[in-house]
Short mmCIF file of C-alpha atoms and ligand atoms in Angstrom, two decimals:
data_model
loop_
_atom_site.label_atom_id
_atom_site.label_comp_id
_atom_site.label_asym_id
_atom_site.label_seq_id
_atom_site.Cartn_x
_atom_site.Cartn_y
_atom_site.Cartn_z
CA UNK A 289 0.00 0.00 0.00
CA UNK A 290 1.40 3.41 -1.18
CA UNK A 291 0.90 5.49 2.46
CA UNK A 292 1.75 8.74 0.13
CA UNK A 293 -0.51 8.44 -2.81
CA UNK A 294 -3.19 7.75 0.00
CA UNK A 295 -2.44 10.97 1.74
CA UNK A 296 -2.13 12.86 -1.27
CA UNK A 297 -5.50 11.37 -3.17
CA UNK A 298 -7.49 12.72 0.36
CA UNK A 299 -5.35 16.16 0.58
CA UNK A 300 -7.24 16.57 -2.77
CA UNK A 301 -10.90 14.81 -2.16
CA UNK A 302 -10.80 16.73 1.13
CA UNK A 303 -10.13 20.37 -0.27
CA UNK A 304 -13.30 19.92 -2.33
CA UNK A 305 -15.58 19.02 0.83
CA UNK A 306 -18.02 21.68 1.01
CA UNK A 307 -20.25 19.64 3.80
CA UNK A 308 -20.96 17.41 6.29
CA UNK A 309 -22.31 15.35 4.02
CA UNK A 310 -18.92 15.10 2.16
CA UNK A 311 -17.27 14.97 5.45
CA UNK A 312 -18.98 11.80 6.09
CA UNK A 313 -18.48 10.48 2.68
CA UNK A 314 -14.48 11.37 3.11
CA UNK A 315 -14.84 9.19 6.44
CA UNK A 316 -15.97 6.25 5.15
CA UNK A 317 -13.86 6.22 1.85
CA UNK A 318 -10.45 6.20 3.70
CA UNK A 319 -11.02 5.21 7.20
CA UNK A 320 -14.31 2.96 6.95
CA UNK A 321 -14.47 -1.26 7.09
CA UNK A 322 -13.66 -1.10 3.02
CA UNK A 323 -11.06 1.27 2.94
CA UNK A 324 -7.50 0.61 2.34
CA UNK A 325 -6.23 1.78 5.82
CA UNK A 326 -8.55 -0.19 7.30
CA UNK A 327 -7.55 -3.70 5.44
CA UNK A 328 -4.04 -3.01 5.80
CA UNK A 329 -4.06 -2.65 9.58
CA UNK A 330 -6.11 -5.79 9.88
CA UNK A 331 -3.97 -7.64 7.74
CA UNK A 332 -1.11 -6.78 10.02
CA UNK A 333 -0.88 -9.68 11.86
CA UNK A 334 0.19 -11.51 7.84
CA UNK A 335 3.78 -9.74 8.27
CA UNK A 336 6.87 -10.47 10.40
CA UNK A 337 7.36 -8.26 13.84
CA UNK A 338 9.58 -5.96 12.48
CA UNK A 339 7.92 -5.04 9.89
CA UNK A 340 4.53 -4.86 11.96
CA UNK A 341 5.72 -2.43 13.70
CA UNK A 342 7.07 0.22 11.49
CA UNK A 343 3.66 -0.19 9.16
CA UNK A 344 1.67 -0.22 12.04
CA UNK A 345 2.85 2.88 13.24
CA UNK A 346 2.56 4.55 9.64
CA UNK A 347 -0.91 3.72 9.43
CA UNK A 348 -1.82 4.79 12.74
CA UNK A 349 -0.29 8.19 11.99
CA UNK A 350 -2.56 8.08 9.01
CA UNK A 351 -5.55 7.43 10.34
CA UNK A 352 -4.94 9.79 13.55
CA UNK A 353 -4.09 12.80 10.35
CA UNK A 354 -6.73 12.18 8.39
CA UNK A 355 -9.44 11.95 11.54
CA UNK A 356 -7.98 14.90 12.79
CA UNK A 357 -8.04 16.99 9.17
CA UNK A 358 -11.53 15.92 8.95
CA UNK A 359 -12.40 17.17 12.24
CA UNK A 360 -10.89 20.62 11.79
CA UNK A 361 -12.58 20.79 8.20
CA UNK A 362 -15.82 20.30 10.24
CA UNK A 363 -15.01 23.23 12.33
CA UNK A 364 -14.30 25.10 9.66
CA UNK A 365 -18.02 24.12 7.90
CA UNK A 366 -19.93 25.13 10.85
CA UNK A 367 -18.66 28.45 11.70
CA UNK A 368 -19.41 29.68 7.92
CA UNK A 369 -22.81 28.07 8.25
CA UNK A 370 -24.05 29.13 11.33
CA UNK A 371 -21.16 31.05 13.42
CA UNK A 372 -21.65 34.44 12.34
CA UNK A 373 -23.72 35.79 15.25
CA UNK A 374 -25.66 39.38 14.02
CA UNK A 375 -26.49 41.64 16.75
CA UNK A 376 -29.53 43.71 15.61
CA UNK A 377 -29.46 45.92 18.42
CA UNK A 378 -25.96 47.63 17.17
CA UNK A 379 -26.07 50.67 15.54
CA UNK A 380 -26.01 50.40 11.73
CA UNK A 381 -22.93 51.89 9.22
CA UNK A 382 -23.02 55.34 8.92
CA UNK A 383 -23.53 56.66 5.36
CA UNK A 384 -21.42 60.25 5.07
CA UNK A 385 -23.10 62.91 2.97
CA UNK A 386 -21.23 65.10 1.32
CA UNK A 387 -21.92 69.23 1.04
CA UNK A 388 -20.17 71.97 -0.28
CA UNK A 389 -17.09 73.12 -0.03
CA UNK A 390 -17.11 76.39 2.07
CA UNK A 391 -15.78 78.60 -0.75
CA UNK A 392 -18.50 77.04 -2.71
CA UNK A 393 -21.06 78.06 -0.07
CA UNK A 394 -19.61 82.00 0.22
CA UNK A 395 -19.93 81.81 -3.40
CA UNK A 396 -23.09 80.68 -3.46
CA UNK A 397 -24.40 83.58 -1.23
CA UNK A 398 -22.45 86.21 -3.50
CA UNK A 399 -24.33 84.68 -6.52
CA UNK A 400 -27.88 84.96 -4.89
CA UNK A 401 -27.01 88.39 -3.18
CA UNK A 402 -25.98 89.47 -6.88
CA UNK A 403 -28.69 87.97 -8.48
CA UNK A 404 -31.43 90.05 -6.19
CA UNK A 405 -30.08 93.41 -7.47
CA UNK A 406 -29.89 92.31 -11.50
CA UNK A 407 -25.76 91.22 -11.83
CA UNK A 408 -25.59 88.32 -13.76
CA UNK A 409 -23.16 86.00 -13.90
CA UNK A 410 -19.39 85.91 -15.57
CA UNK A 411 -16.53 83.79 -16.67
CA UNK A 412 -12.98 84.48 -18.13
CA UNK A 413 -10.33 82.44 -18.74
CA UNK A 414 -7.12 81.30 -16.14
CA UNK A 415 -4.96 81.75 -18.50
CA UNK A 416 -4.80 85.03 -20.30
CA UNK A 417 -2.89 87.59 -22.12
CA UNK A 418 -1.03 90.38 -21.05
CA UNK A 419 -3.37 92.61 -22.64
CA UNK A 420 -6.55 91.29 -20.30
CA UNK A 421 -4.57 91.10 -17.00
CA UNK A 422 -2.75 94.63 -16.76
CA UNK A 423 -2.38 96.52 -19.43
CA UNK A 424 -5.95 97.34 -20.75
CA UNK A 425 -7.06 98.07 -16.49
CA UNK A 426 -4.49 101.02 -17.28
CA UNK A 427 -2.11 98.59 -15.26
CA UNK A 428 1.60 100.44 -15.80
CA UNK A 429 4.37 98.50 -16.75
CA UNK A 430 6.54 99.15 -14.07
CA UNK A 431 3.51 98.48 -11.29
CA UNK A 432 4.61 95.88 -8.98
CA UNK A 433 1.64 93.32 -9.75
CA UNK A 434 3.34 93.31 -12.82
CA UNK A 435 6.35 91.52 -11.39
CA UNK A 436 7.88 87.99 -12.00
CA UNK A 437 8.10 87.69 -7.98
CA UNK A 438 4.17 88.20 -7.94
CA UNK A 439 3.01 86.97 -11.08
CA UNK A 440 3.28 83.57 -12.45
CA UNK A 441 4.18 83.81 -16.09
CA UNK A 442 4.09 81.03 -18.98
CA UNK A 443 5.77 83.89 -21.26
CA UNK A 444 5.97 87.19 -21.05
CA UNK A 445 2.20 87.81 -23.01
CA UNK A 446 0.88 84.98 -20.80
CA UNK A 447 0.34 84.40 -17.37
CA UNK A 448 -2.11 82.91 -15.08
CA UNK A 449 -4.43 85.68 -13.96
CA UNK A 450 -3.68 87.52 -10.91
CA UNK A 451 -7.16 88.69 -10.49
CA UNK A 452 -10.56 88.46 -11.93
CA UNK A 453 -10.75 92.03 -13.09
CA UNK A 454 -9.57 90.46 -17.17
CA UNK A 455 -13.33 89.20 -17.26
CA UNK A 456 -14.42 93.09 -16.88
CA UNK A 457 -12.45 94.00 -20.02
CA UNK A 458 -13.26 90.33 -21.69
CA UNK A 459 -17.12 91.15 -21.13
CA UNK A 460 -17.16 95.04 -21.73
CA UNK A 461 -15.24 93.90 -25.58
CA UNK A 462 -18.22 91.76 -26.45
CA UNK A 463 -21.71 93.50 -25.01
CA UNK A 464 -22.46 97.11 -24.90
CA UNK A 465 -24.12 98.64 -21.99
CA UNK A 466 -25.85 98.30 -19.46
CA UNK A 467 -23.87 95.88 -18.46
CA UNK A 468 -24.34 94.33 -14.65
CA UNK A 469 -22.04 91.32 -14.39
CA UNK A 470 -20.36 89.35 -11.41
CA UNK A 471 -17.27 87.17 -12.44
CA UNK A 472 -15.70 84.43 -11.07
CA UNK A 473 -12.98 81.99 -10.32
CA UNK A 474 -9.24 80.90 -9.83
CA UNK A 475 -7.06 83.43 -9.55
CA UNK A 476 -2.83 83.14 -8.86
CA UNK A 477 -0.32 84.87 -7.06
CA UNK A 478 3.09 84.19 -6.05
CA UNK A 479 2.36 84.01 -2.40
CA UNK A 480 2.01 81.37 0.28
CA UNK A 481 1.59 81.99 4.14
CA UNK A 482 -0.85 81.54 6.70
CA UNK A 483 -3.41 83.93 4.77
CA UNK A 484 -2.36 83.47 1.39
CA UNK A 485 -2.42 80.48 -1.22
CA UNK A 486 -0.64 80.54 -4.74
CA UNK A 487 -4.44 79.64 -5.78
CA UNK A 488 -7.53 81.48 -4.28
CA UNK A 489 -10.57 83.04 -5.79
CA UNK A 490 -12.38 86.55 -5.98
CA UNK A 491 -15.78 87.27 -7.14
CA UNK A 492 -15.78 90.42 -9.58
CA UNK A 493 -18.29 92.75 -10.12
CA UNK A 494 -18.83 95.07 -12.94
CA UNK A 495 -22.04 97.83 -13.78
CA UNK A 496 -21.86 100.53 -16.52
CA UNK A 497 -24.44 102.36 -17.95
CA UNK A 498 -25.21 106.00 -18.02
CA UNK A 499 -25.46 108.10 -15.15
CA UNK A 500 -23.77 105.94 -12.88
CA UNK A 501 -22.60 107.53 -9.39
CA UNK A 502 -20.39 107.05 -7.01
CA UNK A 503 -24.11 106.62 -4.64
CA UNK A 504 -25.21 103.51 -6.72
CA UNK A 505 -21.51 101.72 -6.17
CA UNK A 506 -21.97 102.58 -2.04
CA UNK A 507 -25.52 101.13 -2.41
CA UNK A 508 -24.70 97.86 -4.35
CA UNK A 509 -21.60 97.28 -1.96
CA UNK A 510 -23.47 98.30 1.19
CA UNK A 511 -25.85 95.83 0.58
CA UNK A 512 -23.50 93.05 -0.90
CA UNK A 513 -21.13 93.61 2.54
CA UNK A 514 -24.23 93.26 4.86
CA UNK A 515 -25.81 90.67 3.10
CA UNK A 516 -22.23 88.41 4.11
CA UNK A 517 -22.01 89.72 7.37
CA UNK A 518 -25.46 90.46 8.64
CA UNK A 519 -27.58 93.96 8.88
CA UNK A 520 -26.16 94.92 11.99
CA UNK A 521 -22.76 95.27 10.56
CA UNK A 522 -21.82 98.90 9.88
CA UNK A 523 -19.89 99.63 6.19
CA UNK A 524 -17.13 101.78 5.70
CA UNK A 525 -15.57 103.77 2.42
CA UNK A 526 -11.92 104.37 2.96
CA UNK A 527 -10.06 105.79 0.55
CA UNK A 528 -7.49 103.61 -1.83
CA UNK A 529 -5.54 103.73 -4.90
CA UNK A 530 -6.34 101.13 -8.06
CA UNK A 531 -4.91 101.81 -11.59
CA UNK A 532 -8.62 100.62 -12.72
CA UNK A 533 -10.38 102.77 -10.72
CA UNK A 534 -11.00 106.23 -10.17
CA UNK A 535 -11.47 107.50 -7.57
CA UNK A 536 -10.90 104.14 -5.76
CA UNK A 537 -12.09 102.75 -2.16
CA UNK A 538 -11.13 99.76 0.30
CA UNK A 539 -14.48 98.74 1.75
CA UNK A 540 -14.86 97.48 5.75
CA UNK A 541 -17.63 96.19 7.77
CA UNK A 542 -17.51 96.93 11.42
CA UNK A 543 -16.06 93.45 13.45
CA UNK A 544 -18.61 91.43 14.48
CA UNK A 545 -16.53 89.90 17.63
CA UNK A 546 -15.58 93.09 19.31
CA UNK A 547 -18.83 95.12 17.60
CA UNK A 548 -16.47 98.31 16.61
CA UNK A 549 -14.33 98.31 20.07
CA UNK A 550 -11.64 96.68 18.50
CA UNK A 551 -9.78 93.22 19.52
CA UNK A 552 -7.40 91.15 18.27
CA UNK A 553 -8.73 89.98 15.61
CA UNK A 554 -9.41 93.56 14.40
CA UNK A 555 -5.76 94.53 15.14
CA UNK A 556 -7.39 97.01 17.37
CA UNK A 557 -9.58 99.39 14.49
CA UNK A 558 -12.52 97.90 14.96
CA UNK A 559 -13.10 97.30 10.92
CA UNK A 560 -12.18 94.32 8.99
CA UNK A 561 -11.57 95.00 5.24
CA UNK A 562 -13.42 92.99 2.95
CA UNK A 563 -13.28 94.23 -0.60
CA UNK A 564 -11.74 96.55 -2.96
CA UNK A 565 -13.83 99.03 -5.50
CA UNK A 566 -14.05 102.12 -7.60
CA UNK A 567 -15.50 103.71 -10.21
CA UNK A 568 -14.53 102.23 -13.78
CA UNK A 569 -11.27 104.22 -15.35
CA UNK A 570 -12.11 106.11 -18.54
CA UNK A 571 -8.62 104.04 -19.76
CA UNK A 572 -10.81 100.73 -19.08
CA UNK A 573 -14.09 102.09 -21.06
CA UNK A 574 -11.80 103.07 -24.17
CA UNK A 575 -9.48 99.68 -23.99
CA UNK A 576 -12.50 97.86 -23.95
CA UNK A 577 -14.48 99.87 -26.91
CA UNK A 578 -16.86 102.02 -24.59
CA UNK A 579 -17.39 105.53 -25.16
CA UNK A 580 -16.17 106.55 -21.55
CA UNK A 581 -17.90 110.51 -22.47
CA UNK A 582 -21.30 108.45 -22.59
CA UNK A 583 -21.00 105.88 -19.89
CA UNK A 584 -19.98 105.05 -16.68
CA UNK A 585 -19.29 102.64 -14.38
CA UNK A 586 -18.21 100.79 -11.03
CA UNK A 587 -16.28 97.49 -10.36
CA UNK A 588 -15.53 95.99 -7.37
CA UNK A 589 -13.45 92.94 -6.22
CA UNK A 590 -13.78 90.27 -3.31
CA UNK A 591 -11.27 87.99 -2.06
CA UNK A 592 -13.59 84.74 -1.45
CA UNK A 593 -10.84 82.97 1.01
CA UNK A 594 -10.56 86.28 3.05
CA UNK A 595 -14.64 86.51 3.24
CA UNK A 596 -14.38 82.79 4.46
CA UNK A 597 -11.76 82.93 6.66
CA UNK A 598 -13.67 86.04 8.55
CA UNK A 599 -17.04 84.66 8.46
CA UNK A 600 -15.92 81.43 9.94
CA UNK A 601 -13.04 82.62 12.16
CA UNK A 602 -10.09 80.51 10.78
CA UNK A 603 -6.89 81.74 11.13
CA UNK A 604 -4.98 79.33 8.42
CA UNK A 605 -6.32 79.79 5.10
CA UNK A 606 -3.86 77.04 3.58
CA UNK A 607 -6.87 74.38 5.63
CA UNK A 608 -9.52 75.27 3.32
CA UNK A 609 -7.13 73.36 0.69
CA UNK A 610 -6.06 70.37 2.34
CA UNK A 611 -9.07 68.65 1.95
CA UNK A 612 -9.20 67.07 5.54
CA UNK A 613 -12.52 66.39 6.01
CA UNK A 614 -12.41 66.93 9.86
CA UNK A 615 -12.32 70.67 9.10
CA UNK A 616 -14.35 70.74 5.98
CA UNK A 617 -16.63 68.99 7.97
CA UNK A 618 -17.45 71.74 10.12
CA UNK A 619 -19.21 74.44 7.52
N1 DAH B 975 -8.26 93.39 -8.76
C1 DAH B 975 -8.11 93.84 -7.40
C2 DAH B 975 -7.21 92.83 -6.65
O1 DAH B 975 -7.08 91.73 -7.07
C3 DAH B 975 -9.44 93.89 -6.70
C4 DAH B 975 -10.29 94.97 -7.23
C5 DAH B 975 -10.24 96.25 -6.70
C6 DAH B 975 -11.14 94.75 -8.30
C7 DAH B 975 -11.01 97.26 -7.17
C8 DAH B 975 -11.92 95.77 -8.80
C9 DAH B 975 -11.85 97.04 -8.21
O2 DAH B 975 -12.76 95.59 -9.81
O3 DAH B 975 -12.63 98.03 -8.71
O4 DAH B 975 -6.66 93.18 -5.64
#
């Protein structure tokens, strides 16, 4: 009797068992009355002493193996049939939703806030020409915007945009007046610190028609500031300097932790800026094909990671880009 063919013929019956039932079957086949095990240990007795002992102990081995693999084969049967216990009373898998990135959401509110006083929206490209991003918003060529340190350039007549203010000139080529637009998107700069990201976004705003005043561009911003930051924030004009704009304003709302008595977080003026403006440069108008004696206008530009990172009190601006959801989570 070949001990090893025996062994191997059941390693391969035994790997197919896929129930009791076969589990039985296997037990009869190689250890029942009419298998070979069993008529070899019975005939036993036919050899001499030496002999009966070595096979004796080689089938005994056997038998004890296969009994054994049989056994932990059953085991294995039972605990895939009936051994997974369910408890019903355990709280189920949580399915995450997922929302909006904040930016999305301070967008969102620009768009509707827009939308209630006529702007429609805007879009300009990323990458633009020279022409688009300085010099037709009466940018001058030695202006430090203009730099390679702050402007990243794929040639000298192309760079990504630095600002939003190309879709002004982009929309003001292509449609006459009025024209009441909000822009948006990417925007780059060569800077990277706590409040700054080589990638951020503004929201652009752009109205000319005739007899446009200097009162319609506080109106429009008043309400656009307070509809962000609530009615009971106050609005300031300060004066500021743009190439594009004339005469040109930085915008604040009073801040809303200290209510005007100043803190930390307002460095101690009691104002938070939140947006630059002006009225429209008669160099814009004629680069862009208006008749600037006929028509006027005001444009105005919001940093959208600067409006989040007030309205929600962060003080890294780099976190709204890291995509960890444990603080995305929390707007
Ligand atoms: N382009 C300016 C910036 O990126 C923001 C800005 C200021 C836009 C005044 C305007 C404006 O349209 O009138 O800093």
């Amino acid at each position: 009797m070949d001990i090893q063919s025996i062994k191997k013929q059941f390693e391969e019956d035994l790997s197919k068992a896929v129930s009791k039932d076969d589990l039985v079957g296997l037990k009869v086949k190689y250890l029942g009355k009419k298998s070979e095990i069993y008529s070899a240990l019975r005939s036993l007795g036919d050899l001499n002493p030496d002999e009966r002992r070595a096979q004796g102990a080689e089938l005994n081995r056997l038998r004890t193996e296969i009994e054994s693999a049989i056994k932990d084969r059953g085991g294995e049967l039972s605990s895939g049939e009936k051994g997974v216990k369910v408890d019903f009373t355990e709280p189920g898998k949580k399915f995450e939703l997922g929302h909006k990135h904040p930016i999305t959401q301070i967008y969102e509110e620009l768009f509707e806030i827009g939308k209630s006083l006529g702007f429609s929206i805007a879009e300009g490209p990323e990458i633009e020409a020279d022409w688009y991003s300085f010099e037709a918003l009466n940018i001058p060529k030695d202006h430090p915007a203009r730099d390679f340190a702050d402007t990243f350039y794929i040639s000298e007549e192309v760079n990504l945009r630095p600002h939003t203010s190309n879709t002004q000139i982009r929309y003001m080529e292509r449609h006459k007046p009025p024209i009441r637009i909000i822009a948006y998107g990417r925007t780059y700069r060569k800077d990277s610190d706590v409040t700054h990201t080589p990638m951020f976004h503004q929201l652009e705003g752009l109205l000319v028609d005739d007899r446009v005043t200097f009162s319609d561009l506080k109106g429009v911003l008043t309400t656009f500031a307070q509809g962000i930051f609530g009615k009971d924030r106050k609005v300031r004009f300060r004066p500021h300097h743009f190439p594009f704009t004339e005469p040109s304003v930085e915008i604040d709302v009073s801040c809303g932790l200290c209510g005007g008595k100043g803190c930390r977080s307002c460095k101690y003026s009691g104002w938070l800026e939140i947006l630059g403006a002006g009225m429209v440069h008669p160099n814009v108008l004629k680069n862009s094909g208006i008749d600037s004696k006929k028509y006027q206008g005001f444009a105005f530009g919001i940093g959208i990671e600067r409006i989040a990172m007030l309205k929600y009190e962060t003080d890294d601006l780099r976190l709204f880009f890291d995509n960890d959801l444990r603080f995305l989570e929390q707007f």
